[in-house]
PDB file of C-alpha atoms and ligand atoms in Angstrom:
ATOM      1  CA  MET A1399     119.465 103.753 112.086  1.00  0.00           C
ATOM      2  CA  SER A1400     116.434 103.830 109.849  1.00  0.00           C
ATOM      3  CA  ARG A1401     114.198 106.870 110.150  1.00  0.00           C
ATOM      4  CA  LYS A1402     110.676 106.921 108.753  1.00  0.00           C
ATOM      5  CA  ALA A1403     110.483 109.733 106.235  1.00  0.00           C
ATOM      6  CA  LEU A1404     107.959 112.541 106.588  1.00  0.00           C
ATOM      7  CA  ILE A1405     106.611 114.065 103.394  1.00  0.00           C
ATOM      8  CA  ALA A1406     104.927 117.351 104.245  1.00  0.00           C
ATOM      9  CA  ALA A1407     102.906 119.884 102.293  1.00  0.00           C
ATOM     10  CA  ASN A1408     103.257 123.542 103.217  1.00  0.00           C
ATOM     11  CA  TRP A1409     100.349 125.177 101.447  1.00  0.00           C
ATOM     12  CA  LYS A1410     101.391 128.654 102.608  1.00  0.00           C
ATOM     13  CA  MET A1411      98.613 131.235 102.038  1.00  0.00           C
ATOM     14  CA  TYR A1412      96.797 129.304  99.308  1.00  0.00           C
ATOM     15  CA  LYS A1413      93.394 127.622  98.976  1.00  0.00           C
ATOM     16  CA  THR A1414      89.861 128.313 100.164  1.00  0.00           C
ATOM     17  CA  PRO A1415      88.010 125.750 102.291  1.00  0.00           C
ATOM     18  CA  ALA A1416      86.290 124.405  99.157  1.00  0.00           C
ATOM     19  CA  GLU A1417      89.638 124.030  97.385  1.00  0.00           C
ATOM     20  CA  ALA A1418      91.168 122.399 100.438  1.00  0.00           C
ATOM     21  CA  LYS A1419      88.305 119.907 100.616  1.00  0.00           C
ATOM     22  CA  ALA A1420      88.644 119.123  96.912  1.00  0.00           C
ATOM     23  CA  PHE A1421      92.372 118.474  97.414  1.00  0.00           C
ATOM     24  CA  VAL A1422      91.775 116.130 100.358  1.00  0.00           C
ATOM     25  CA  ASP A1423      89.011 114.241  98.539  1.00  0.00           C
ATOM     26  CA  ALA A1424      91.286 113.673  95.538  1.00  0.00           C
ATOM     27  CA  PHE A1425      94.512 113.075  97.483  1.00  0.00           C
ATOM     28  CA  LEU A1426      93.511 110.574 100.170  1.00  0.00           C
ATOM     29  CA  PRO A1427      92.569 107.754  97.771  1.00  0.00           C
ATOM     30  CA  LEU A1428      95.869 108.253  95.925  1.00  0.00           C
ATOM     31  CA  VAL A1429      97.934 107.616  99.064  1.00  0.00           C
ATOM     32  CA  ALA A1430      95.539 105.395 101.004  1.00  0.00           C
ATOM     33  CA  TRP A1431      97.871 102.371 101.112  1.00  0.00           C
ATOM     34  CA  HIS A1432     101.075 104.284 101.444  1.00  0.00           C
ATOM     35  CA  THR A1433     102.756 103.196 104.683  1.00  0.00           C
ATOM     36  CA  ARG A1434     106.436 103.666 103.846  1.00  0.00           C
ATOM     37  CA  ASP A1435     106.390 107.352 104.837  1.00  0.00           C
ATOM     38  CA  GLU A1436     104.441 109.653 107.122  1.00  0.00           C
ATOM     39  CA  ILE A1437     102.403 112.299 105.328  1.00  0.00           C
ATOM     40  CA  ALA A1438     101.302 115.673 106.701  1.00  0.00           C
ATOM     41  CA  LEU A1439      99.451 118.701 105.367  1.00  0.00           C
ATOM     42  CA  PHE A1440     100.071 122.207 106.702  1.00  0.00           C
ATOM     43  CA  PRO A1441      97.213 124.512 105.624  1.00  0.00           C
ATOM     44  CA  SER A1442      96.344 128.041 106.759  1.00  0.00           C
ATOM     45  CA  PRO A1443      94.552 128.277 110.141  1.00  0.00           C
ATOM     46  CA  VAL A1444      91.097 128.919 108.643  1.00  0.00           C
ATOM     47  CA  LEU A1445      91.401 125.694 106.633  1.00  0.00           C
ATOM     48  CA  LEU A1446      92.380 123.511 109.579  1.00  0.00           C
ATOM     49  CA  PRO A1447      88.882 122.317 110.587  1.00  0.00           C
ATOM     50  CA  THR A1448      88.045 121.382 106.979  1.00  0.00           C
ATOM     51  CA  VAL A1449      91.314 119.550 106.394  1.00  0.00           C
ATOM     52  CA  VAL A1450      91.325 117.790 109.779  1.00  0.00           C
ATOM     53  CA  GLU A1451      87.742 116.631 109.219  1.00  0.00           C
ATOM     54  CA  GLY A1452      88.584 115.419 105.711  1.00  0.00           C
ATOM     55  CA  CYS A1453      91.676 113.504 106.877  1.00  0.00           C
ATOM     56  CA  LYS A1454      90.020 111.873 109.902  1.00  0.00           C
ATOM     57  CA  GLY A1455      90.816 108.156 110.051  1.00  0.00           C
ATOM     58  CA  SER A1456      93.347 108.431 107.224  1.00  0.00           C
ATOM     59  CA  ASN A1457      97.129 108.090 107.101  1.00  0.00           C
ATOM     60  CA  VAL A1458      97.523 111.848 106.646  1.00  0.00           C
ATOM     61  CA  ALA A1459      98.285 114.144 109.592  1.00  0.00           C
ATOM     62  CA  VAL A1460      97.413 117.822 109.725  1.00  0.00           C
ATOM     63  CA  GLY A1461      99.294 120.702 111.274  1.00  0.00           C
ATOM     64  CA  ALA A1462      99.639 124.469 111.477  1.00  0.00           C
ATOM     65  CA  GLN A1463     102.137 126.605 109.603  1.00  0.00           C
ATOM     66  CA  ASN A1464     102.785 128.659 112.713  1.00  0.00           C
ATOM     67  CA  ILE A1465     101.734 128.895 116.342  1.00  0.00           C
ATOM     68  CA  HIS A1466     102.240 131.514 119.000  1.00  0.00           C
ATOM     69  CA  PHE A1467     104.379 130.588 121.980  1.00  0.00           C
ATOM     70  CA  ALA A1468     101.703 131.684 124.446  1.00  0.00           C
ATOM     71  CA  GLU A1469      98.787 129.387 125.196  1.00  0.00           C
ATOM     72  CA  GLU A1470      96.305 132.257 125.016  1.00  0.00           C
ATOM     73  CA  GLY A1471      96.274 135.996 125.397  1.00  0.00           C
ATOM     74  CA  ALA A1472      95.958 139.382 123.751  1.00  0.00           C
ATOM     75  CA  PHE A1473      97.884 138.545 120.571  1.00  0.00           C
ATOM     76  CA  THR A1474      95.682 139.765 117.753  1.00  0.00           C
ATOM     77  CA  GLY A1475      95.914 137.705 114.611  1.00  0.00           C
ATOM     78  CA  GLU A1476      97.796 134.784 116.166  1.00  0.00           C
ATOM     79  CA  THR A1477      96.850 131.134 116.623  1.00  0.00           C
ATOM     80  CA  SER A1478      97.587 129.249 119.836  1.00  0.00           C
ATOM     81  CA  ILE A1479      98.671 125.685 120.288  1.00  0.00           C
ATOM     82  CA  VAL A1480      95.572 125.064 122.411  1.00  0.00           C
ATOM     83  CA  GLN A1481      93.386 126.185 119.510  1.00  0.00           C
ATOM     84  CA  LEU A1482      95.365 124.021 117.099  1.00  0.00           C
ATOM     85  CA  LYS A1483      94.925 120.951 119.269  1.00  0.00           C
ATOM     86  CA  ALA A1484      91.245 121.679 119.853  1.00  0.00           C
ATOM     87  CA  VAL A1485      90.552 121.449 116.120  1.00  0.00           C
ATOM     88  CA  GLY A1486      92.590 118.258 115.809  1.00  0.00           C
ATOM     89  CA  GLY A1487      95.959 119.496 114.539  1.00  0.00           C
ATOM     90  CA  THR A1488      98.900 117.330 115.600  1.00  0.00           C
ATOM     91  CA  HIS A1489     101.916 119.049 114.008  1.00  0.00           C
ATOM     92  CA  THR A1490     103.233 122.566 113.537  1.00  0.00           C
ATOM     93  CA  LEU A1491     105.892 124.254 111.457  1.00  0.00           C
ATOM     94  CA  ILE A1492     108.087 126.589 113.474  1.00  0.00           C
ATOM     95  CA  GLY A1493     110.394 129.320 112.184  1.00  0.00           C
ATOM     96  CA  HIS A1494     109.728 128.962 108.478  1.00  0.00           C
ATOM     97  CA  SER A1495     112.038 131.317 106.586  1.00  0.00           C
ATOM     98  CA  GLU A1496     109.027 133.356 105.443  1.00  0.00           C
ATOM     99  CA  ARG A1497     108.145 133.890 109.129  1.00  0.00           C
ATOM    100  CA  ARG A1498     111.733 134.880 109.839  1.00  0.00           C
ATOM    101  CA  GLN A1499     111.958 137.135 106.776  1.00  0.00           C
ATOM    102  CA  TYR A1500     108.558 138.889 106.799  1.00  0.00           C
ATOM    103  CA  PHE A1501     107.475 138.613 110.434  1.00  0.00           C
ATOM    104  CA  ALA A1502     110.797 139.097 112.191  1.00  0.00           C
ATOM    105  CA  GLU A1503     110.925 135.718 113.883  1.00  0.00           C
ATOM    106  CA  THR A1504     114.219 135.196 115.634  1.00  0.00           C
ATOM    107  CA  ASP A1505     115.927 132.077 116.937  1.00  0.00           C
ATOM    108  CA  GLU A1506     114.748 133.144 120.386  1.00  0.00           C
ATOM    109  CA  ILE A1507     111.100 133.165 119.300  1.00  0.00           C
ATOM    110  CA  VAL A1508     111.584 129.847 117.504  1.00  0.00           C
ATOM    111  CA  ASN A1509     112.979 128.425 120.729  1.00  0.00           C
ATOM    112  CA  LYS A1510     109.963 129.610 122.754  1.00  0.00           C
ATOM    113  CA  LYS A1511     107.585 128.096 120.198  1.00  0.00           C
ATOM    114  CA  LEU A1512     109.492 124.821 120.248  1.00  0.00           C
ATOM    115  CA  HIS A1513     109.131 124.596 124.033  1.00  0.00           C
ATOM    116  CA  THR A1514     105.401 125.299 123.712  1.00  0.00           C
ATOM    117  CA  ALA A1515     104.899 122.613 121.048  1.00  0.00           C
ATOM    118  CA  LEU A1516     106.781 119.969 123.035  1.00  0.00           C
ATOM    119  CA  LYS A1517     104.900 120.839 126.215  1.00  0.00           C
ATOM    120  CA  HIS A1518     101.614 120.222 124.396  1.00  0.00           C
ATOM    121  CA  GLY A1519     102.636 117.075 122.561  1.00  0.00           C
ATOM    122  CA  VAL A1520     102.453 118.661 119.115  1.00  0.00           C
ATOM    123  CA  VAL A1521     105.102 117.496 116.618  1.00  0.00           C
ATOM    124  CA  PRO A1522     107.315 120.488 115.806  1.00  0.00           C
ATOM    125  CA  VAL A1523     108.945 120.870 112.410  1.00  0.00           C
ATOM    126  CA  VAL A1524     111.674 123.435 113.029  1.00  0.00           C
ATOM    127  CA  CYS A1525     112.718 125.187 109.827  1.00  0.00           C
ATOM    128  CA  ILE A1526     116.247 126.458 109.318  1.00  0.00           C
ATOM    129  CA  GLY A1527     118.314 127.480 106.327  1.00  0.00           C
ATOM    130  CA  GLU A1528     120.819 129.986 105.044  1.00  0.00           C
ATOM    131  CA  VAL A1529     120.171 132.888 102.679  1.00  0.00           C
ATOM    132  CA  LEU A1530     122.160 133.232  99.454  1.00  0.00           C
ATOM    133  CA  GLU A1531     124.548 135.837 100.881  1.00  0.00           C
ATOM    134  CA  ASP A1532     125.460 133.475 103.731  1.00  0.00           C
ATOM    135  CA  ARG A1533     126.200 130.668 101.294  1.00  0.00           C
ATOM    136  CA  GLU A1534     128.238 132.869  98.987  1.00  0.00           C
ATOM    137  CA  ALA A1535     130.211 134.170 101.948  1.00  0.00           C
ATOM    138  CA  GLY A1536     131.022 130.624 103.074  1.00  0.00           C
ATOM    139  CA  LYS A1537     128.909 131.049 106.213  1.00  0.00           C
ATOM    140  CA  THR A1538     126.405 128.226 105.673  1.00  0.00           C
ATOM    141  CA  ALA A1539     127.759 125.948 108.392  1.00  0.00           C
ATOM    142  CA  SER A1540     127.961 128.673 111.020  1.00  0.00           C
ATOM    143  CA  VAL A1541     124.455 129.951 110.203  1.00  0.00           C
ATOM    144  CA  LEU A1542     122.965 126.460 110.473  1.00  0.00           C
ATOM    145  CA  LYS A1543     124.782 125.797 113.754  1.00  0.00           C
ATOM    146  CA  THR A1544     123.590 129.104 115.193  1.00  0.00           C
ATOM    147  CA  GLN A1545     119.984 128.380 114.168  1.00  0.00           C
ATOM    148  CA  VAL A1546     120.042 124.878 115.644  1.00  0.00           C
ATOM    149  CA  THR A1547     121.689 126.042 118.867  1.00  0.00           C
ATOM    150  CA  GLY A1548     119.246 128.914 119.210  1.00  0.00           C
ATOM    151  CA  ALA A1549     116.185 126.793 118.494  1.00  0.00           C
ATOM    152  CA  PHE A1550     117.249 124.043 120.910  1.00  0.00           C
ATOM    153  CA  ALA A1551     118.179 126.197 123.915  1.00  0.00           C
ATOM    154  CA  GLY A1552     116.943 124.519 127.077  1.00  0.00           C
ATOM    155  CA  ILE A1553     115.750 121.392 125.245  1.00  0.00           C
ATOM    156  CA  VAL A1554     116.872 118.220 127.023  1.00  0.00           C
ATOM    157  CA  PRO A1555     117.589 114.948 125.180  1.00  0.00           C
ATOM    158  CA  GLU A1556     114.614 113.169 126.801  1.00  0.00           C
ATOM    159  CA  ALA A1557     112.193 115.750 125.379  1.00  0.00           C
ATOM    160  CA  ALA A1558     113.722 116.012 121.909  1.00  0.00           C
ATOM    161  CA  LYS A1559     112.399 112.834 120.339  1.00  0.00           C
ATOM    162  CA  PRO A1560     109.367 114.351 118.532  1.00  0.00           C
ATOM    163  CA  ILE A1561     111.380 117.171 116.952  1.00  0.00           C
ATOM    164  CA  VAL A1562     111.734 117.227 113.190  1.00  0.00           C
ATOM    165  CA  ILE A1563     114.085 119.667 111.459  1.00  0.00           C
ATOM    166  CA  ALA A1564     113.451 121.003 107.968  1.00  0.00           C
ATOM    167  CA  TYR A1565     116.517 122.294 106.155  1.00  0.00           C
ATOM    168  CA  GLU A1566     115.272 124.848 103.657  1.00  0.00           C
ATOM    169  CA  PRO A1567     117.978 126.903 101.968  1.00  0.00           C
ATOM    170  CA  VAL A1568     116.210 130.230 101.467  1.00  0.00           C
ATOM    171  CA  TRP A1569     117.671 130.666  97.974  1.00  0.00           C
ATOM    172  CA  ALA A1570     115.927 127.453  96.892  1.00  0.00           C
ATOM    173  CA  ILE A1571     112.431 128.349  98.132  1.00  0.00           C
ATOM    174  CA  GLY A1572     109.975 129.145  95.382  1.00  0.00           C
ATOM    175  CA  THR A1573     112.812 129.859  92.969  1.00  0.00           C
ATOM    176  CA  GLY A1574     112.943 126.580  91.069  1.00  0.00           C
ATOM    177  CA  LYS A1575     116.602 126.406  92.167  1.00  0.00           C
ATOM    178  CA  THR A1576     116.906 123.169  94.110  1.00  0.00           C
ATOM    179  CA  ALA A1577     119.960 122.412  96.179  1.00  0.00           C
ATOM    180  CA  THR A1578     121.895 119.635  94.513  1.00  0.00           C
ATOM    181  CA  PRO A1579     121.744 116.356  96.425  1.00  0.00           C
ATOM    182  CA  GLU A1580     125.397 116.950  97.402  1.00  0.00           C
ATOM    183  CA  ILE A1581     124.684 120.428  98.811  1.00  0.00           C
ATOM    184  CA  ALA A1582     121.635 119.172 100.685  1.00  0.00           C
ATOM    185  CA  ALA A1583     123.400 116.096 102.078  1.00  0.00           C
ATOM    186  CA  ASP A1584     126.311 118.222 103.201  1.00  0.00           C
ATOM    187  CA  ALA A1585     124.022 120.633 105.061  1.00  0.00           C
ATOM    188  CA  HIS A1586     122.129 117.749 106.641  1.00  0.00           C
ATOM    189  CA  ARG A1587     125.390 116.276 107.954  1.00  0.00           C
ATOM    190  CA  ILE A1588     126.324 119.634 109.479  1.00  0.00           C
ATOM    191  CA  ILE A1589     122.914 119.908 111.143  1.00  0.00           C
ATOM    192  CA  ARG A1590     122.968 116.355 112.486  1.00  0.00           C
ATOM    193  CA  ALA A1591     126.471 116.855 113.860  1.00  0.00           C
ATOM    194  CA  GLU A1592     125.296 119.971 115.674  1.00  0.00           C
ATOM    195  CA  VAL A1593     122.308 118.116 117.128  1.00  0.00           C
ATOM    196  CA  ALA A1594     124.739 115.414 118.305  1.00  0.00           C
ATOM    197  CA  THR A1595     126.889 118.027 120.021  1.00  0.00           C
ATOM    198  CA  LEU A1596     123.871 119.519 121.768  1.00  0.00           C
ATOM    199  CA  LEU A1597     121.758 116.460 122.552  1.00  0.00           C
ATOM    200  CA  GLY A1598     123.959 113.408 122.049  1.00  0.00           C
ATOM    201  CA  ALA A1599     124.614 110.914 119.280  1.00  0.00           C
ATOM    202  CA  ASP A1600     121.487 108.813 119.865  1.00  0.00           C
ATOM    203  CA  VAL A1601     119.077 111.745 119.644  1.00  0.00           C
ATOM    204  CA  ALA A1602     120.885 113.010 116.546  1.00  0.00           C
ATOM    205  CA  ALA A1603     120.789 109.612 114.844  1.00  0.00           C
ATOM    206  CA  ALA A1604     117.049 109.330 115.411  1.00  0.00           C
ATOM    207  CA  MET A1605     116.069 112.903 114.476  1.00  0.00           C
ATOM    208  CA  ARG A1606     114.434 113.390 111.108  1.00  0.00           C
ATOM    209  CA  ILE A1607     115.866 116.129 108.938  1.00  0.00           C
ATOM    210  CA  LEU A1608     113.716 117.041 105.941  1.00  0.00           C
ATOM    211  CA  TYR A1609     114.798 118.961 102.876  1.00  0.00           C
ATOM    212  CA  GLY A1610     112.690 121.796 101.467  1.00  0.00           C
ATOM    213  CA  GLY A1611     113.150 124.178  98.552  1.00  0.00           C
ATOM    214  CA  SER A1612     111.748 123.588  95.067  1.00  0.00           C
ATOM    215  CA  VAL A1613     111.115 119.882  95.637  1.00  0.00           C
ATOM    216  CA  LYS A1614     109.241 118.580  92.575  1.00  0.00           C
ATOM    217  CA  PRO A1615     108.228 115.144  91.344  1.00  0.00           C
ATOM    218  CA  ASP A1616     111.259 115.008  89.075  1.00  0.00           C
ATOM    219  CA  ASN A1617     113.880 115.751  91.713  1.00  0.00           C
ATOM    220  CA  ALA A1618     112.258 114.081  94.745  1.00  0.00           C
ATOM    221  CA  THR A1619     113.948 110.712  94.374  1.00  0.00           C
ATOM    222  CA  ALA A1620     117.440 112.172  94.036  1.00  0.00           C
ATOM    223  CA  LEU A1621     116.935 114.157  97.249  1.00  0.00           C
ATOM    224  CA  ILE A1622     114.732 112.072  99.537  1.00  0.00           C
ATOM    225  CA  GLY A1623     116.426 108.878  98.394  1.00  0.00           C
ATOM    226  CA  LEU A1624     119.629 109.956 100.113  1.00  0.00           C
ATOM    227  CA  GLU A1625     120.622 108.428 103.434  1.00  0.00           C
ATOM    228  CA  GLU A1626     120.983 111.902 105.011  1.00  0.00           C
ATOM    229  CA  ILE A1627     117.532 113.179 103.949  1.00  0.00           C
ATOM    230  CA  ASP A1628     114.493 111.979 105.866  1.00  0.00           C
ATOM    231  CA  GLY A1629     111.685 113.471 103.842  1.00  0.00           C
ATOM    232  CA  ALA A1630     110.608 116.728 102.273  1.00  0.00           C
ATOM    233  CA  LEU A1631     108.768 119.936 103.067  1.00  0.00           C
ATOM    234  CA  VAL A1632     107.086 120.896  99.820  1.00  0.00           C
ATOM    235  CA  GLY A1633     105.595 124.257  98.875  1.00  0.00           C
ATOM    236  CA  GLY A1634     104.417 124.889  95.319  1.00  0.00           C
ATOM    237  CA  ALA A1635     104.383 121.259  94.204  1.00  0.00           C
ATOM    238  CA  SER A1636     102.176 120.266  97.155  1.00  0.00           C
ATOM    239  CA  LEU A1637      99.200 122.300  95.971  1.00  0.00           C
ATOM    240  CA  LYS A1638      98.000 119.728  93.435  1.00  0.00           C
ATOM    241  CA  PRO A1639      97.075 116.184  94.489  1.00  0.00           C
ATOM    242  CA  ASP A1640      98.874 114.585  91.544  1.00  0.00           C
ATOM    243  CA  SER A1641     102.201 116.310  91.958  1.00  0.00           C
ATOM    244  CA  PHE A1642     102.213 115.927  95.755  1.00  0.00           C
ATOM    245  CA  THR A1643     101.337 112.230  95.379  1.00  0.00           C
ATOM    246  CA  ALA A1644     104.226 111.793  92.958  1.00  0.00           C
ATOM    247  CA  ILE A1645     106.543 113.254  95.598  1.00  0.00           C
ATOM    248  CA  VAL A1646     105.069 111.103  98.383  1.00  0.00           C
ATOM    249  CA  LYS A1647     105.699 108.068  96.219  1.00  0.00           C
ATOM    250  CA  TYR A1648     109.195 109.199  95.141  1.00  0.00           C
TER     251      TYR A1648
HETATM  252  P1  LIG B 130     108.756 125.555  97.392  1.00  0.00           P
HETATM  253  O1  LIG B 130     108.644 124.040  97.355  1.00  0.00           O
HETATM  254  O2  LIG B 130     107.633 126.243  96.711  1.00  0.00           O
HETATM  255  O3  LIG B 130     110.114 126.007  96.952  1.00  0.00           O
HETATM  256  O4  LIG B 130     108.616 125.977  98.941  1.00  0.00           O
HETATM  257  C1  LIG B 130     109.404 125.350  99.879  1.00  0.00           C
HETATM  258  C2  LIG B 130     108.938 125.728 101.232  1.00  0.00           C
HETATM  259  O5  LIG B 130     109.066 126.851 101.657  1.00  0.00           O
HETATM  260  C3  LIG B 130     108.278 124.695 102.026  1.00  0.00           C
HETATM  261  O6  LIG B 130     108.119 125.104 103.340  1.00  0.00           O
END
């Protein structure tokens, strides 16, 4: 089954509105006729209105890096899915390893956020991945299975179609250490097999699984070109229009 790749930029906590606007102005013309893949930008919440406005009518979608699972409430510092949609965001990352590591997000919280995103028709990109100690202890497969099972609790096959998974080995994030294509493909097969167990072979065959972790222009083809890998979630190399364009056009 052919899956349309998604090439996504996670800007993390970088850029001011002026810098975000400059990126969009430079980037959109570079990818204007690119239809092979879907493209999405994930800026900080305060940048969302600027980036959504700049990408209006283009082939580039915009999403949040995080949402709360509640639709509104007394949750100081959080952003709700209703707010995201109101400013025109269509996607959201969920459970990025930096959220798990620094903000104590658990599989249970990820699961609640996934339900919220699906309920509101926002495309969820669920991030999973093992830390170095897990890999060295031979626990990669069990960690990935636990994360997928936890994230997908209570999700039925009919509702799962919009879900995208991003496999981001934590040891490869921001370190310049990319997983080899073999390591990445192997992890993607484990993840897809787990999705098949939980939601059936058809859902698993259609679900996009992105790779993230030190994706750069010079390694993008070797990774995204693989049958098992359906796109990329890019951090550092997504901050400049030229390097992100080179990855989009791998
Ligand atoms: P880097 O591409 O900077 O390693 O970041 C990956 C990432 O965390 C994307 O979500």
